[in-house]
């Protein structure tokens, strides 16, 4: 299996995303040219450290790079002010300076936290993403969104801080639990739904091969997703326009997560899956998109054992008004009007501002939410 390079074209802050096998073992030669002093701090979590930690440190050290490893507790709770304070103190104790680099080695939690710490450490230090989940490889490690969660909501405190390099090593996905694989797959399907009907059709045929980690299918799905994301980020880095399309399914999804309690019981990728289907079904109810397209989206995600309806969720009896309150607080709410990513058809999503709350409420009740 060969290596694919996708460039994120951001002028002076442009960087490459490398996708392929063997990237962790080859990390020394890939990272070394980016370093002024041959020194990095690897930030990881206990789970990733147990599986792959030694391999990355060894690969870097073999190339003459001094490595300090910081192991954070695994889980979303680490992506908090407390986690940020802890990580910052540990980075300061290492006396890293601006010529050094942080390597974020893990899933979305590690990438978002370490990336945000890099954005503010001594007013900004470079960092590299080495994502170890499918979700992080196709979405969160690319594009420079970094953040922590607060009691008010997810990702509300953060910064845009682009990595210098992303190494998406497909080998690590072999040991990823099936449920995590499905969560990343929800984001892959999202790309087809938001902007590429041909890719969605390819997933209708080849999705099972991706989930089974068949080499060629997996490499194609990751590379295609990253290419789509890189192209959108290069055009709209700070989400003033088209980048918002990447939030397809996320307004519904975040509300479902908030009502379910941001835990292991209901994961972000599962929320995105249900959220994408709800976004297409809502579009169909508004007469914007054929109902058949919502059904096709649901079928592809259901085949990956992802939730697609409110009745699939671990918490039943959610109130329509509580869900709408979460949506109104979501950072995509603008001036009290609800903003959604809706769809005209598979592959043709658009930003809809000023969505009518009464229609939304009626839709949620028809989907099984409590009046
Ligand atoms: N995850 C959506 C974005 O990066 O814009």
XYZ file of C-alpha atoms and ligand atoms in Angstrom:
376
model
C 0.000 0.000 0.000
C 1.538 3.276 -0.998
C 1.482 6.609 0.765
C -0.848 9.466 -0.259
C 0.103 13.091 0.386
C -2.651 15.677 0.645
C -1.538 19.302 0.940
C -3.572 21.801 2.907
C -2.962 24.964 0.893
C -2.750 27.707 3.473
C 0.122 29.781 2.112
C 2.869 30.158 4.700
C 1.001 27.822 7.018
C 0.505 25.110 4.386
C 1.192 21.556 5.517
C 0.953 17.992 4.329
C -1.271 15.182 5.521
C 0.446 11.860 4.879
C -1.850 8.844 4.694
C -0.597 5.280 4.526
C 0.943 2.405 6.467
C 4.196 2.570 8.426
C 4.122 6.294 9.167
C 4.681 5.911 12.913
C 7.698 3.678 12.374
C 9.016 6.183 9.827
C 8.139 9.273 11.898
C 11.756 10.200 12.716
C 12.722 11.025 9.152
C 9.411 12.817 8.547
C 9.489 14.968 11.690
C 13.202 15.744 11.930
C 13.299 18.278 9.042
C 10.642 20.355 10.840
C 12.731 20.750 14.001
C 15.223 23.496 14.787
C 16.415 21.652 17.852
C 15.925 17.908 17.674
C 13.422 17.841 20.523
C 9.687 17.161 20.883
C 7.087 16.605 23.600
C 4.682 13.799 22.709
C 1.244 14.248 24.264
C -0.810 11.078 24.360
C -3.332 9.288 26.559
C -3.076 6.152 28.626
C -4.869 3.944 26.052
C -2.809 5.043 23.048
C 0.393 4.978 25.102
C -0.269 1.343 26.037
C -0.772 0.289 22.409
C 1.624 2.390 20.384
C 3.556 4.780 22.667
C 6.871 2.989 22.633
C 6.854 2.684 18.845
C 6.516 6.405 18.227
C 9.112 7.382 20.844
C 11.504 4.773 19.472
C 11.007 5.933 15.866
C 11.717 9.545 16.822
C 14.694 8.742 19.059
C 16.230 6.540 16.381
C 16.386 9.678 14.202
C 18.233 11.577 16.962
C 15.182 13.404 18.345
C 14.940 13.787 22.139
C 11.443 12.796 23.273
C 9.531 13.647 26.457
C 6.194 11.901 26.703
C 3.217 13.324 28.592
C 0.449 10.804 29.220
C -2.960 12.347 29.920
C -5.949 10.402 31.287
C -8.034 8.858 28.476
C -11.528 10.243 27.900
C -13.444 13.397 27.015
C -13.154 14.759 30.608
C -9.470 15.497 29.914
C -10.523 18.073 27.296
C -11.293 20.605 30.032
C -9.795 23.657 31.747
C -8.387 21.264 34.370
C -6.802 19.070 31.696
C -5.416 22.139 29.935
C -3.920 23.490 33.190
C -2.340 20.128 33.931
C -0.903 19.764 30.422
C 0.364 23.373 30.354
C 2.139 22.910 33.690
C 3.793 19.742 32.416
C 4.907 21.455 29.199
C 6.320 24.378 31.200
C 8.158 21.938 33.457
C 9.852 20.553 30.346
C 10.974 24.098 29.475
C 9.943 23.683 25.868
C 10.594 26.771 23.789
C 9.125 28.013 20.540
C 11.657 26.128 18.432
C 10.432 22.801 19.836
C 7.330 20.949 18.722
C 4.450 19.188 20.423
C 3.313 15.908 18.895
C -0.371 15.162 19.523
C -0.531 11.369 19.447
C -4.055 10.030 19.907
C -7.686 10.515 19.003
C -9.741 13.687 18.855
C -9.475 14.453 22.577
C -5.680 14.417 22.573
C -5.493 16.308 19.273
C -7.899 19.045 20.375
C -6.313 19.461 23.820
C -2.667 19.270 22.764
C -3.401 21.503 19.764
C -5.025 24.134 21.988
C -2.146 23.921 24.479
C 0.227 24.428 21.525
C -1.812 27.453 20.386
C -1.394 29.240 23.722
C 1.879 27.863 25.119
C 4.273 30.837 25.127
C 1.839 32.492 22.678
C 2.086 29.599 20.251
C 4.362 26.671 19.536
C 4.262 24.351 16.534
C 2.606 20.968 16.681
C 2.188 17.797 14.683
C -0.847 15.551 14.629
C -0.439 11.784 14.699
C -4.119 10.712 14.830
C -4.866 7.187 16.002
C -8.603 6.920 15.334
C -10.429 6.990 12.013
C -12.445 9.974 13.220
C -9.304 11.952 14.036
C -7.654 10.941 10.743
C -10.517 12.063 8.517
C -11.690 15.056 10.513
C -10.290 16.495 13.732
C -6.542 16.286 12.999
C -6.901 18.303 9.785
C -7.871 21.961 9.624
C -6.494 23.463 12.822
C -9.570 23.507 15.042
C -8.392 23.066 18.633
C -10.541 23.376 21.746
C -11.627 22.263 25.167
C -15.130 21.641 26.509
C -16.809 23.639 29.290
C -19.999 22.996 31.278
C -21.737 25.301 28.752
C -20.941 23.034 25.807
C -18.377 21.261 23.669
C -15.471 23.042 21.980
C -16.595 26.490 23.102
C -13.115 27.617 24.183
C -10.426 27.125 21.569
C -8.337 28.496 18.760
C -7.536 27.917 15.121
C -3.966 26.639 15.166
C -2.806 24.646 12.168
C -0.473 21.674 12.641
C 2.827 21.574 10.742
C 2.275 17.986 9.609
C -0.322 15.240 9.983
C 0.715 11.580 9.922
C -2.364 9.378 9.423
C -0.907 5.895 9.866
C -3.505 3.390 8.621
C -1.809 0.538 10.507
C -3.112 1.851 13.851
C -6.698 1.354 12.687
C -6.184 -2.440 12.754
C -6.476 -2.418 16.558
C -9.235 0.185 16.734
C -12.436 -1.224 18.309
C -15.258 -1.705 15.775
C -17.406 0.880 17.533
C -14.660 3.532 17.185
C -14.231 2.547 13.559
C -17.961 3.071 12.965
C -17.759 6.495 14.637
C -15.058 7.595 12.188
C -17.038 6.087 9.337
C -19.935 8.420 10.196
C -17.616 11.352 9.373
C -16.528 9.638 6.140
C -20.177 9.250 5.086
C -20.699 12.911 6.034
C -18.245 13.966 3.290
C -20.264 12.125 0.660
C -23.502 13.592 1.950
C -22.232 17.144 2.110
C -20.445 17.433 -1.186
C -19.780 14.332 -3.263
C -22.641 12.108 -4.450
C -20.196 9.870 -6.333
C -18.231 9.195 -3.126
C -21.479 8.420 -1.300
C -22.408 5.938 -4.037
C -18.935 4.386 -3.688
C -19.585 3.996 0.056
C -22.963 2.370 -0.621
C -21.029 -0.341 -2.486
C -17.723 -0.433 -0.574
C -18.588 0.741 2.951
C -18.292 -2.763 4.447
C -14.745 -3.078 3.071
C -13.792 0.209 4.731
C -15.213 -0.974 8.055
C -13.416 -4.314 7.697
C -10.214 -2.328 7.093
C -9.562 -3.804 3.693
C -6.356 -1.971 2.741
C -7.253 -0.406 -0.599
C -10.794 0.610 0.386
C -9.648 2.080 3.694
C -6.810 4.034 2.101
C -9.144 5.418 -0.559
C -11.848 6.429 1.935
C -9.390 8.196 4.273
C -7.513 9.952 1.460
C -10.709 11.068 -0.273
C -12.168 12.417 2.987
C -8.951 14.275 3.821
C -8.767 15.721 0.291
C -12.297 17.062 0.628
C -11.546 18.548 4.024
C -8.232 20.062 2.896
C -9.898 21.715 -0.077
C -12.633 23.255 2.089
C -10.200 24.394 4.823
C -7.874 25.987 2.271
C -10.815 27.995 0.936
C -12.341 28.967 4.301
C -9.913 28.402 7.174
C -11.874 30.346 9.786
C -15.354 29.087 8.882
C -16.833 32.282 7.578
C -18.577 30.385 4.783
C -18.198 26.981 3.178
C -16.343 25.296 6.052
C -19.633 25.310 7.967
C -20.750 22.494 5.624
C -18.401 20.220 7.591
C -20.865 20.648 10.451
C -23.545 18.656 8.615
C -25.333 16.606 11.275
C -23.532 18.396 14.096
C -26.271 20.788 15.254
C -28.684 17.887 15.743
C -25.799 15.703 16.936
C -24.524 18.108 19.601
C -28.050 18.533 20.963
C -28.466 14.751 21.215
C -25.058 14.457 22.896
C -25.889 17.234 25.355
C -29.151 15.485 26.308
C -27.430 12.111 26.610
C -24.519 13.442 28.649
C -21.294 13.457 26.566
C -20.082 10.059 27.663
C -19.062 6.681 26.404
C -22.695 5.600 26.258
C -23.233 7.774 23.179
C -20.177 8.797 21.205
C -19.626 11.830 19.007
C -19.514 9.793 15.782
C -22.808 8.147 16.729
C -24.307 11.583 17.299
C -23.010 12.696 13.877
C -24.600 9.636 12.242
C -28.019 10.269 13.775
C -27.559 14.010 13.200
C -26.845 13.585 9.476
C -29.952 11.474 8.977
C -32.052 13.987 10.943
C -30.615 16.860 8.873
C -31.586 15.125 5.622
C -34.986 14.057 6.977
C -35.655 17.630 8.155
C -34.623 18.895 4.717
C -37.077 16.407 3.188
C -39.857 17.583 5.498
C -39.181 21.176 4.435
C -39.527 20.053 0.818
C -35.872 20.780 0.062
C -34.610 17.266 -0.554
C -36.128 13.926 -1.653
C -37.141 11.640 1.241
C -35.366 8.837 -0.636
C -32.017 10.590 -0.025
C -32.618 10.628 3.743
C -33.464 6.909 3.537
C -30.270 6.166 1.588
C -28.175 8.046 4.166
C -29.872 6.087 6.945
C -29.253 2.752 5.165
C -25.498 3.342 4.762
C -25.084 4.381 8.411
C -27.360 1.629 9.735
C -25.241 -0.937 7.902
C -22.350 0.242 10.108
C -24.538 -0.319 13.221
C -24.753 3.416 13.788
C -27.871 5.037 15.267
C -30.092 6.773 12.726
C -33.305 7.564 14.634
C -34.179 8.912 18.087
C -35.411 5.420 19.019
C -31.862 4.066 18.460
C -30.398 6.342 21.153
C -29.442 5.197 24.662
C -31.740 7.836 26.186
C -35.412 7.784 25.287
C -38.102 10.414 25.799
C -35.989 13.486 25.002
C -38.007 16.681 24.951
C -38.215 18.613 21.682
C -37.859 21.905 23.570
C -34.759 20.727 25.445
C -33.174 19.707 22.135
C -34.056 23.070 20.581
C -32.541 24.889 23.614
C -29.257 23.046 23.015
C -29.382 23.925 19.326
C -29.965 27.598 20.170
C -26.917 27.593 22.458
C -24.778 25.883 19.877
C -22.025 28.151 18.612
C -23.571 28.055 15.137
C -26.624 29.944 16.468
C -26.300 33.468 15.143
C -28.304 36.384 16.532
C -31.013 34.109 17.990
C -31.806 32.495 14.618
C -31.116 28.847 14.167
C -28.518 27.955 11.572
C -28.490 24.447 10.157
C -26.653 22.621 7.444
C -29.459 21.283 5.270
C -29.466 19.386 2.018
C -30.909 19.689 -1.477
C -29.824 16.141 -2.282
C -27.033 13.722 -1.436
C -23.816 15.593 -2.217
C -25.419 19.039 -2.067
C -25.535 20.482 1.455
C -25.960 24.180 2.147
C -26.028 26.590 5.079
C -29.614 27.503 5.996
C -29.921 30.539 8.257
C -33.152 31.602 9.940
C -34.598 28.103 10.272
C -38.171 28.227 11.551
C -38.283 26.906 15.138
C -41.952 25.822 14.885
C -41.172 23.586 11.871
C -38.165 22.180 13.719
C -40.279 21.441 16.788
C -42.955 19.703 14.695
C -40.251 17.671 12.958
C -38.637 16.560 16.233
C -42.016 15.503 17.639
C -42.752 13.547 14.447
C -39.364 11.836 14.964
C -40.412 10.735 18.470
C -39.309 13.596 20.744
C -41.723 14.561 23.543
C -43.966 17.573 22.917
N -14.875 19.346 12.210
C -15.333 20.401 11.406
C -14.245 21.323 10.967
O -13.078 21.029 11.143
O -14.539 22.371 10.467
